Coordinates of C-alpha atoms in Angstrom, one line a residue:
M6 CA 2.5 -9.8 4.1
N7 CA 0.4 -12.8 4.7
I8 CA -1.6 -14.3 1.8
L9 CA -5.2 -14.5 3.1
S10 CA -8.2 -16.7 2.8
A11 CA -11.6 -15.2 1.9
A12 CA -12.7 -15.5 5.6
E13 CA -9.5 -13.8 6.8
M14 CA -10.0 -11.0 4.3
R15 CA -13.5 -10.4 5.7
E16 CA -12.0 -10.3 9.2
V17 CA -9.5 -7.7 8.2
D18 CA -12.3 -5.6 6.8
R19 CA -14.3 -6.0 9.9
L20 CA -11.5 -5.1 12.2
T21 CA -10.5 -2.2 10.1
T22 CA -13.9 -0.7 10.8
A23 CA -14.4 -2.0 14.4
R24 CA -11.0 -1.3 15.7
Y25 CA -9.8 1.7 13.7
G26 CA -13.1 3.4 12.8
I27 CA -12.6 3.3 9.1
P28 CA -16.0 2.7 7.6
G29 CA -16.8 0.3 4.8
A30 CA -17.8 3.2 2.5
T31 CA -14.2 4.6 2.8
L32 CA -12.7 1.2 2.0
M33 CA -14.9 0.9 -1.1
E34 CA -14.0 4.4 -2.2
N35 CA -10.3 3.7 -1.7
A36 CA -10.6 0.4 -3.7
G37 CA -12.2 2.1 -6.7
V38 CA -9.7 4.9 -6.6
K39 CA -6.8 2.5 -6.6
V40 CA -8.1 0.6 -9.6
A41 CA -8.9 3.8 -11.5
E42 CA -5.4 5.1 -10.7
F43 CA -3.9 1.8 -12.0
I44 CA -5.7 2.1 -15.3
A45 CA -4.7 5.8 -15.7
Q46 CA -1.0 4.9 -15.0
Q47 CA -1.0 1.8 -17.1
W48 CA -2.5 3.4 -20.2
P49 CA -1.7 7.1 -20.5
M50 CA -4.2 7.5 -23.4
F51 CA -7.0 5.7 -21.4
A52 CA -9.3 8.7 -21.7
Q53 CA -9.5 8.2 -25.5
R54 CA -10.3 4.5 -25.3
R55 CA -13.6 2.8 -25.0
I56 CA -13.9 1.5 -21.4
V57 CA -16.7 -0.9 -20.4
V58 CA -17.3 -1.5 -16.7
L59 CA -19.3 -4.6 -15.6
C60 CA -20.9 -4.5 -12.2
G61 CA -22.7 -7.0 -10.1
K62 CA -25.1 -6.1 -7.2
G63 CA -22.7 -6.8 -4.4
N64 CA -19.7 -5.0 -2.9
N65 CA -17.5 -5.9 -5.9
G66 CA -20.0 -4.1 -8.1
G67 CA -19.9 -1.2 -5.7
D68 CA -16.1 -1.0 -6.2
G69 CA -16.8 -1.0 -10.0
F70 CA -19.1 2.0 -9.7
V71 CA -16.4 3.9 -7.8
V72 CA -13.9 2.9 -10.6
A73 CA -16.2 4.3 -13.2
R74 CA -16.8 7.5 -11.4
H75 CA -13.1 8.3 -10.9
L76 CA -12.3 7.4 -14.5
L77 CA -15.0 9.9 -15.5
E78 CA -13.4 12.5 -13.3
L79 CA -10.1 11.8 -15.0
G80 CA -11.5 12.5 -18.4
A81 CA -12.7 9.1 -19.7
T82 CA -16.3 8.2 -20.6
P83 CA -16.8 4.7 -19.2
E84 CA -20.0 2.7 -20.0
V85 CA -21.4 0.9 -17.0
Y86 CA -23.5 -2.3 -17.2
L87 CA -25.3 -3.5 -14.0
F88 CA -26.4 -7.1 -13.8
A89 CA -29.2 -6.3 -11.4
A90 CA -31.9 -3.7 -10.9
P91 CA -30.5 -0.7 -8.9
E92 CA -33.1 -1.3 -6.2
E93 CA -31.7 -4.8 -5.5
M94 CA -28.4 -3.3 -4.4
Q95 CA -27.8 -2.6 -0.7
G96 CA -25.5 -0.6 1.6
D97 CA -22.4 1.0 0.3
A98 CA -22.8 -0.7 -3.1
A99 CA -26.2 0.9 -3.6
A100 CA -24.9 4.3 -2.4
N101 CA -22.2 4.2 -5.1
C102 CA -24.6 3.1 -7.8
K103 CA -26.7 6.2 -6.9
R104 CA -23.6 8.4 -7.0
W105 CA -22.8 7.1 -10.4
Q106 CA -26.3 7.9 -11.7
K107 CA -26.0 11.4 -10.4
V108 CA -22.9 12.1 -12.4
S109 CA -23.7 10.1 -15.5
S110 CA -26.6 8.7 -17.4
A111 CA -24.4 5.9 -18.8
L112 CA -26.0 3.0 -16.8
Q113 CA -27.4 0.1 -18.7
I114 CA -29.2 -2.8 -17.0
V115 CA -28.6 -6.4 -18.0
R116 CA -31.5 -8.7 -17.0
N117 CA -32.2 -10.8 -20.1
S118 CA -30.9 -12.0 -23.4
S119 CA -31.8 -8.9 -25.2
D120 CA -29.9 -6.7 -22.7
L121 CA -27.0 -9.1 -23.1
Q122 CA -26.8 -8.6 -26.8
N123 CA -26.4 -4.9 -26.3
L124 CA -23.5 -5.6 -24.0
K125 CA -21.9 -7.9 -26.5
L126 CA -21.9 -5.2 -29.1
A127 CA -20.2 -2.9 -26.6
L128 CA -17.6 -5.5 -25.7
D129 CA -16.9 -6.0 -29.4
S130 CA -15.3 -2.6 -29.6
A131 CA -14.1 -2.2 -26.0
D132 CA -10.4 -1.4 -25.4
I133 CA -10.5 -1.8 -21.6
I134 CA -13.0 -4.0 -19.8
V135 CA -13.3 -3.6 -16.0
D136 CA -14.6 -6.8 -14.3
A137 CA -16.5 -6.0 -11.1
L138 CA -19.2 -8.6 -11.4
L139 CA -18.4 -11.1 -8.6
G140 CA -16.1 -10.9 -5.7
T141 CA -14.4 -13.2 -3.2
G142 CA -17.8 -14.5 -2.0
T143 CA -18.2 -16.8 -5.1
R144 CA -18.8 -20.4 -4.0
G145 CA -20.6 -22.4 -6.7
A146 CA -20.6 -22.4 -10.5
V147 CA -21.4 -19.2 -12.3
E148 CA -24.2 -19.7 -14.8
G149 CA -26.8 -17.9 -16.8
L150 CA -26.4 -14.3 -17.9
F151 CA -23.2 -14.0 -15.9
A152 CA -21.7 -17.0 -17.6
E153 CA -22.6 -15.7 -21.0
A154 CA -21.2 -12.3 -20.3
I155 CA -18.0 -13.8 -19.0
A156 CA -17.7 -15.9 -22.2
A157 CA -18.1 -12.7 -24.3
V158 CA -15.4 -10.9 -22.3
N159 CA -13.0 -13.9 -22.7
K160 CA -13.7 -14.1 -26.4
R161 CA -12.9 -10.4 -26.8
H162 CA -9.8 -10.7 -24.7
K163 CA -8.5 -13.7 -26.7
A164 CA -9.3 -12.4 -30.1
V165 CA -7.9 -8.9 -30.0
T166 CA -5.7 -6.6 -28.0
S167 CA -8.3 -5.4 -25.5
V168 CA -7.4 -5.7 -21.9
V169 CA -9.4 -7.0 -18.9
V170 CA -8.8 -5.5 -15.4
A171 CA -10.4 -7.6 -12.7
V172 CA -11.3 -5.7 -9.5
D173 CA -10.0 -7.7 -6.5
I174 CA -10.5 -11.2 -8.1
P175 CA -11.6 -12.4 -11.5
S176 CA -15.3 -13.1 -11.5
G177 CA -16.0 -16.8 -11.1
M178 CA -12.8 -17.7 -9.3
V179 CA -13.1 -19.3 -5.8
A180 CA -10.8 -17.2 -3.6
D181 CA -9.5 -20.0 -1.4
T182 CA -8.8 -22.6 -4.1
G183 CA -8.2 -20.6 -7.4
E184 CA -10.7 -22.9 -9.1
A185 CA -13.7 -22.1 -11.2
M186 CA -16.5 -24.6 -11.2
G187 CA -18.2 -22.7 -14.0
A188 CA -17.4 -19.6 -16.1
C189 CA -14.4 -17.4 -15.0
I190 CA -13.0 -14.2 -16.3
K191 CA -9.6 -14.4 -17.9
A192 CA -8.0 -11.1 -16.8
T193 CA -5.0 -9.3 -18.1
Y194 CA -4.5 -7.7 -14.7
T195 CA -6.0 -8.4 -11.4
V196 CA -5.9 -5.5 -9.0
T197 CA -6.5 -7.2 -5.7
L198 CA -7.2 -5.2 -2.6
T199 CA -5.3 -5.2 0.8
A200 CA -3.6 -8.6 0.3
P201 CA -3.4 -11.5 -2.2
K202 CA -5.9 -14.3 -1.7
M203 CA -4.7 -17.8 -1.3
G204 CA -6.4 -19.2 -4.5
M205 CA -4.5 -16.7 -6.6
I206 CA -1.2 -18.6 -6.1
L207 CA -2.6 -22.1 -6.4
G208 CA -2.5 -24.4 -9.4
T209 CA -3.1 -22.7 -12.7
A210 CA -5.0 -19.7 -11.2
S211 CA -2.5 -17.4 -13.0
D212 CA -4.2 -18.2 -16.3
A213 CA -7.2 -16.2 -15.0
I214 CA -5.4 -13.8 -12.7
G215 CA -3.0 -12.4 -15.3
D216 CA -0.6 -10.0 -13.7
L217 CA -1.4 -9.7 -10.0
I218 CA -1.3 -6.1 -8.5
V219 CA -1.8 -5.6 -4.8
R220 CA -3.1 -2.2 -3.6
E221 CA -3.7 -1.0 -0.1
I222 CA -7.0 0.6 0.7
G223 CA -6.7 1.6 4.3
S224 CA -6.4 -1.6 6.5
P225 CA -3.3 -1.4 8.8
P226 CA -0.6 -3.9 7.8
E227 CA -0.6 -5.4 11.3
L228 CA -4.2 -6.6 10.8
I229 CA -3.1 -8.6 7.8
D230 CA -0.5 -10.4 9.8
Q231 CA -2.9 -10.8 12.7
A232 CA -5.7 -12.3 10.6
G233 CA -3.5 -14.5 8.3
K234 CA -3.0 -17.9 9.8
S235 CA -0.9 -19.5 7.0
N236 CA 2.8 -19.4 6.7
V237 CA 2.6 -18.3 3.0
R238 CA 3.8 -14.7 2.5
W239 CA 3.8 -12.3 -0.4
I240 CA 7.1 -10.7 -1.1
D241 CA 6.9 -7.0 -1.4
W242 CA 9.4 -4.4 -0.2
R243 CA 8.0 -4.6 3.4
E244 CA 8.7 -8.3 3.6
V245 CA 12.4 -7.8 2.9
S246 CA 12.9 -4.2 4.2
I247 CA 15.5 -5.5 6.8
F248 CA 18.0 -5.6 4.0
A249 CA 17.7 -1.8 3.4
R250 CA 19.9 -1.0 6.4
P251 CA 22.8 1.3 5.4
R252 CA 26.3 -0.2 5.4
R253 CA 28.7 0.6 8.2
A254 CA 30.8 3.7 7.7
D255 CA 33.9 1.7 8.3
G256 CA 32.8 -1.3 6.2
N257 CA 35.1 -3.0 3.8
K258 CA 34.9 -5.8 1.2
G259 CA 35.6 -8.3 3.9
N260 CA 32.4 -7.4 5.7
Y261 CA 30.2 -8.3 2.7
G262 CA 31.3 -11.8 2.0
H263 CA 33.2 -13.8 -0.6
A264 CA 31.1 -15.8 -3.1
L265 CA 32.4 -18.6 -5.2
V266 CA 30.7 -19.3 -8.5
V267 CA 31.5 -22.7 -10.1
A268 CA 30.2 -22.4 -13.7
G269 CA 30.9 -22.6 -17.4
S270 CA 32.4 -24.9 -19.9
V271 CA 33.6 -24.6 -23.5
G272 CA 30.8 -23.0 -25.4
K273 CA 29.0 -21.9 -22.3
S274 CA 31.3 -19.3 -20.8
G275 CA 28.5 -16.8 -20.8
A276 CA 26.8 -18.6 -17.9
A277 CA 29.8 -18.1 -15.8
V278 CA 30.1 -14.4 -16.8
L279 CA 26.4 -13.7 -16.0
A280 CA 26.3 -15.5 -12.7
S281 CA 29.6 -13.9 -11.4
W282 CA 28.8 -10.4 -12.7
A283 CA 25.3 -10.6 -11.0
A284 CA 26.8 -11.8 -7.7
L285 CA 29.1 -8.8 -7.6
R286 CA 26.3 -6.4 -8.6
M287 CA 24.2 -7.8 -5.8
G288 CA 26.7 -6.5 -3.3
A289 CA 29.1 -9.4 -2.4
G290 CA 32.4 -8.0 -1.3
L291 CA 34.4 -10.4 -3.4
V292 CA 33.5 -12.9 -6.1
T293 CA 35.6 -15.7 -7.5
V294 CA 34.7 -17.8 -10.6
A295 CA 36.1 -21.3 -10.7
T296 CA 35.8 -22.5 -14.3
P297 CA 37.5 -25.0 -16.7
E298 CA 40.9 -23.8 -17.7
P299 CA 40.1 -23.4 -21.4
V300 CA 37.2 -21.1 -20.5
L301 CA 39.0 -18.9 -18.0
P302 CA 40.5 -16.2 -20.4
I303 CA 37.0 -15.5 -21.7
V304 CA 35.5 -15.1 -18.3
A305 CA 38.4 -13.1 -16.9
A306 CA 38.3 -10.6 -19.8
H307 CA 34.6 -9.7 -19.3
T308 CA 34.5 -8.4 -15.7
P309 CA 37.8 -7.1 -14.3
E310 CA 36.4 -7.0 -10.8
I311 CA 35.9 -10.8 -10.8
M312 CA 38.7 -13.1 -9.6
T313 CA 39.1 -16.4 -11.5
E314 CA 40.5 -19.8 -10.7
P315 CA 41.2 -22.5 -13.4
L316 CA 39.9 -26.0 -12.8
P317 CA 41.2 -29.1 -14.7
A318 CA 39.0 -29.8 -17.7
T319 CA 37.6 -33.0 -19.3
D320 CA 38.2 -33.7 -23.0
A321 CA 34.8 -32.0 -23.6
G322 CA 35.9 -28.8 -21.9
S323 CA 33.9 -29.2 -18.7
I324 CA 35.1 -29.5 -15.1
S325 CA 37.0 -32.7 -14.3
L326 CA 37.1 -34.8 -11.1
R327 CA 40.8 -34.0 -11.0
S328 CA 39.7 -30.7 -9.4
F329 CA 39.6 -32.6 -6.1
E330 CA 43.3 -33.6 -6.4
Y331 CA 45.7 -32.2 -3.8
E332 CA 42.6 -30.7 -2.0
R333 CA 42.5 -28.1 -4.7
F334 CA 38.8 -27.5 -4.6
D335 CA 38.7 -27.7 -0.8
G336 CA 41.2 -24.8 -0.8
L337 CA 38.9 -22.7 -3.0
L338 CA 36.1 -23.1 -0.5
K339 CA 38.1 -21.7 2.4
G340 CA 36.8 -18.3 3.5
K341 CA 33.8 -18.4 1.2
R342 CA 30.3 -17.5 2.5
A343 CA 28.4 -18.8 -0.5
L344 CA 28.9 -21.3 -3.3
A345 CA 26.8 -21.1 -6.5
I346 CA 27.3 -24.2 -8.7
G347 CA 25.7 -25.3 -12.0
P348 CA 25.3 -22.7 -14.7
G349 CA 26.8 -23.9 -18.0
L350 CA 28.5 -27.0 -16.5
T351 CA 27.0 -29.4 -19.1
T352 CA 25.7 -32.9 -18.4
N353 CA 29.1 -34.5 -18.9
V354 CA 29.2 -37.7 -16.8
E355 CA 32.4 -36.8 -15.0
T356 CA 31.3 -33.2 -14.3
Q357 CA 27.9 -34.4 -13.0
Q358 CA 29.8 -36.6 -10.5
F359 CA 31.9 -33.6 -9.5
V360 CA 28.7 -31.7 -8.7
R361 CA 27.3 -34.6 -6.6
D362 CA 30.5 -34.8 -4.6
V363 CA 30.5 -31.1 -3.9
V364 CA 26.9 -31.1 -2.8
A365 CA 27.4 -34.1 -0.6
K366 CA 30.0 -32.2 1.5
R367 CA 28.1 -29.0 1.8
D368 CA 31.1 -27.2 3.5
V369 CA 29.6 -23.8 2.4
P370 CA 25.9 -22.8 1.8
I371 CA 25.2 -23.9 -1.8
I372 CA 22.9 -22.5 -4.4
L373 CA 22.4 -25.3 -6.9
D374 CA 21.1 -24.5 -10.4
A375 CA 20.9 -25.6 -14.0
D376 CA 23.3 -28.4 -14.8
G377 CA 23.9 -28.7 -11.1
L378 CA 20.3 -29.7 -10.7
N379 CA 20.5 -32.0 -13.7
A380 CA 23.2 -34.0 -11.9
F381 CA 20.4 -35.2 -9.6
A382 CA 17.8 -36.0 -12.2
G383 CA 16.2 -39.3 -11.2
R384 CA 18.2 -39.4 -8.0
A385 CA 16.8 -36.5 -6.0
Q386 CA 16.8 -38.6 -2.8
E387 CA 20.6 -37.9 -2.6
L388 CA 19.9 -34.2 -2.1
K389 CA 18.9 -34.8 1.5
N390 CA 22.3 -36.2 2.4
G391 CA 24.8 -33.8 4.0
G392 CA 24.6 -31.3 6.7
G393 CA 25.1 -27.8 5.5
G394 CA 22.7 -25.4 3.8
L395 CA 21.4 -26.1 0.3
A396 CA 19.1 -24.1 -1.9
L397 CA 17.8 -25.4 -5.3
T398 CA 16.6 -23.1 -8.1
P399 CA 14.7 -25.3 -10.6
H400 CA 12.5 -24.1 -13.4
P401 CA 9.5 -26.3 -13.9
G402 CA 11.3 -28.5 -16.4
E403 CA 14.2 -29.1 -14.0
M404 CA 11.8 -29.8 -11.2
A405 CA 10.0 -32.3 -13.3
R406 CA 13.2 -34.1 -14.0
L407 CA 14.1 -34.2 -10.3
L408 CA 10.7 -35.6 -9.4
S409 CA 10.5 -37.9 -12.5
C410 CA 7.1 -36.4 -13.5
G411 CA 5.7 -34.1 -16.1
I412 CA 5.9 -30.4 -16.3
P413 CA 2.1 -30.1 -16.1
D414 CA 2.2 -32.0 -12.8
V415 CA 4.5 -29.5 -11.4
Q416 CA 2.6 -26.5 -12.7
A417 CA -0.7 -27.7 -11.5
Q418 CA 0.5 -27.8 -7.8
R419 CA 3.4 -25.4 -7.7
L420 CA 3.0 -24.5 -4.0
E421 CA 2.5 -28.1 -2.8
V422 CA 5.3 -29.4 -5.0
A423 CA 7.8 -26.8 -3.7
R424 CA 6.8 -27.2 -0.1
K425 CA 6.9 -31.0 -0.1
S426 CA 10.3 -31.1 -1.9
A427 CA 11.8 -28.6 0.5
A428 CA 10.8 -30.9 3.4
D429 CA 11.9 -34.1 1.7
W430 CA 15.3 -32.8 0.6
N431 CA 15.9 -30.6 3.7
A432 CA 16.7 -27.8 1.4
I433 CA 15.2 -24.4 0.3
V434 CA 13.4 -24.9 -3.0
I435 CA 13.1 -21.9 -5.3
L436 CA 10.6 -23.0 -7.9
K437 CA 11.0 -20.4 -10.7
G438 CA 8.4 -19.0 -13.0
H439 CA 5.4 -16.7 -12.7
Q440 CA 5.1 -15.9 -9.0
T441 CA 8.4 -17.7 -8.1
I442 CA 7.9 -19.8 -4.9
I443 CA 10.6 -19.9 -2.2
A444 CA 9.8 -22.9 0.2
A445 CA 11.8 -23.7 3.3
P446 CA 12.1 -27.1 5.0
D447 CA 10.1 -25.8 8.0
G448 CA 7.1 -25.0 5.9
Q449 CA 7.7 -21.3 5.5
V450 CA 6.8 -20.1 2.0
F451 CA 7.4 -16.8 0.1
V452 CA 5.7 -16.0 -3.2
N453 CA 7.3 -13.4 -5.4
S454 CA 5.5 -10.3 -6.6
T455 CA 8.0 -9.0 -9.3
G456 CA 9.0 -10.1 -12.8
N457 CA 7.5 -10.3 -16.2
P458 CA 7.3 -12.6 -19.3
G459 CA 10.2 -10.8 -21.0
M460 CA 12.4 -12.6 -18.5
G461 CA 11.7 -15.9 -20.2
T462 CA 15.0 -15.7 -22.1
G463 CA 18.3 -17.5 -21.9
G464 CA 20.6 -16.5 -19.1
T465 CA 18.1 -14.9 -16.6
G466 CA 18.4 -18.0 -14.4
D467 CA 22.1 -17.6 -14.4
V468 CA 21.7 -14.0 -13.3
L469 CA 19.4 -15.2 -10.4
T470 CA 21.9 -17.8 -9.3
G471 CA 24.6 -15.1 -9.1
M472 CA 22.3 -12.7 -7.2
L473 CA 21.3 -15.3 -4.7
A474 CA 25.0 -16.1 -4.1
G475 CA 25.8 -12.4 -3.7
A476 CA 22.9 -12.0 -1.3
T477 CA 23.9 -15.0 0.7
A478 CA 27.6 -13.9 0.9
Q479 CA 26.5 -10.4 2.0
F480 CA 23.6 -11.1 4.5
G481 CA 24.4 -14.6 5.7
T482 CA 22.1 -17.5 6.4
S483 CA 20.6 -16.8 9.9
D484 CA 17.3 -16.1 8.0
W485 CA 18.3 -17.7 4.7
A486 CA 14.9 -18.2 3.2
R487 CA 14.2 -14.4 3.6
V488 CA 17.6 -13.6 2.2
L489 CA 16.9 -15.7 -0.9
A490 CA 13.4 -14.2 -1.1
F491 CA 15.1 -10.8 -1.3
G492 CA 17.4 -11.9 -4.1
V493 CA 14.4 -13.3 -6.0
Y494 CA 12.4 -10.0 -5.4
L495 CA 15.3 -7.8 -6.6
H496 CA 15.9 -10.0 -9.6
G497 CA 12.3 -9.6 -10.7
L498 CA 12.4 -5.8 -9.9
A499 CA 15.5 -5.4 -12.1
G500 CA 13.6 -7.3 -14.8
D501 CA 10.6 -5.0 -14.5
I502 CA 12.8 -1.9 -14.8
A503 CA 14.5 -3.4 -17.9
Y504 CA 11.2 -4.3 -19.4
A505 CA 10.0 -0.7 -19.0
E506 CA 13.0 0.3 -21.1
T507 CA 13.1 -2.5 -23.7
G508 CA 9.7 -4.2 -23.8
E509 CA 9.3 -7.9 -23.5
A510 CA 10.8 -9.5 -26.6
P511 CA 14.1 -7.5 -26.8
L512 CA 14.9 -8.1 -23.1
L513 CA 18.3 -9.8 -22.4
A514 CA 19.7 -11.4 -19.3
S515 CA 22.5 -8.8 -19.1
D516 CA 19.9 -6.0 -19.1
L517 CA 18.8 -7.3 -15.7
I518 CA 22.4 -7.0 -14.3
R519 CA 22.7 -3.4 -15.6
E520 CA 19.4 -2.5 -13.9
I521 CA 20.3 -4.0 -10.5
P522 CA 21.5 -0.5 -9.2
R523 CA 18.2 1.0 -10.2
A524 CA 16.3 -1.8 -8.6
Y525 CA 18.2 -1.2 -5.4
Q526 CA 17.4 2.6 -5.7
Q527 CA 13.7 1.9 -6.1
Y528 CA 13.8 -0.6 -3.2
Y529 CA 15.6 1.8 -0.9
F530 CA 13.1 4.6 -1.8
E531 CA 10.1 2.3 -1.0
C532 CA 11.8 1.4 2.3
G533 CA 12.2 5.1 3.2
R534 CA 15.9 5.2 2.7
G535 CA 16.6 8.1 0.5

């Protein structure tokens, strides 16, 4: 789906009512229900926890009253604080304030410093704080009582294990830029409605957004695509549903492509194992690993379905330039639909030259990762040479080395950095991290919706490289940016499934590979393929 500006989001809401006859009151009701359902699903014991709901006088506050009412119906006893007099509210927001007052007497008004002290006492013991103070209409700096309340929420959030759920957008954030000129809520989760807003993916907005959850509230999907004018899209199952088509009844391994993985060195054989194993799990018909000869027995013993090819080794146990002799490496490329190169190769000078020579030829679509990227540190201009397809998968540190800048420079402008680099290098750039960005040379951008902090462990990048090679071999390159977006999406989904089993800290890269089948199953189910 398109990622929208605040004005585009208002247009979607308007057209939903004008064209489809869905009133604003229904959209507000649906919004509150979705947030309440999220809380109930996320915390099974939520009814026994102290829940504080903060409401402003606008529509975002109206959403908050609906959240509180439905949590009450589900057995919780939320406390609601309104930063206005009830008579100041209008329209659907006012109606939902009145509905709350009919079902509960727990409405406290915050109009002065004394009222704010009472709120701070409640926040000091709150387990779940629902932020419905300010919505996407925020323009200037948030000051006064709102700023003090936001500071108290952030203090509670930082000091203890309470969680903050922002309704649609963290209060104080500017929807189009992700900036906050004054106070801004630091949310644990943001449940945004209908579609993500552009500011949520820019700069360091994720510090305030937390985990971004998108929930539909009744606007038809076609309206989102009609209203959205940017070429930045949010990857959910709909965005990549084309890959859910069943395989042909008479299909065979030859139909699903042969991926070549060039990886590993002495001491880093695990990188070759993870990448090749993941490529096969992703669905490639055949996978071959080319690895230094001393490493081959280790790689071959791990996954019997993987084919292996030994390459001449340097004295350090990495790939030697002698691999090009007698057209040996050229022979390996014949018949391959994808080449993944980089995991575990080391920064040996001779091996890095081998990588640059392979990339310069681009005889096969290449996924370049890890030490493959390091071969171009400080010489990224060489990436634009050559004719075939190239996709790069840097994490922020690798991107900083490619651009000869600092990691904070990359993180502060992730979207802009990825998009410009893709155009400059004539390559697809997959900038990894929270909300991984896939940027194509033509300006098309995908932003990933899956994944979790537990995936910040050694080897998960190798798994992604293998999955991207497997996806490329299987689905081809006619819409390569979307193919790669699908690989990134499924990688994160497998990570989310593994996280549900293991938690964050114990999660291993190999856990992701084991969960690829379940990730496919969930994806197929969402796409309507039982």
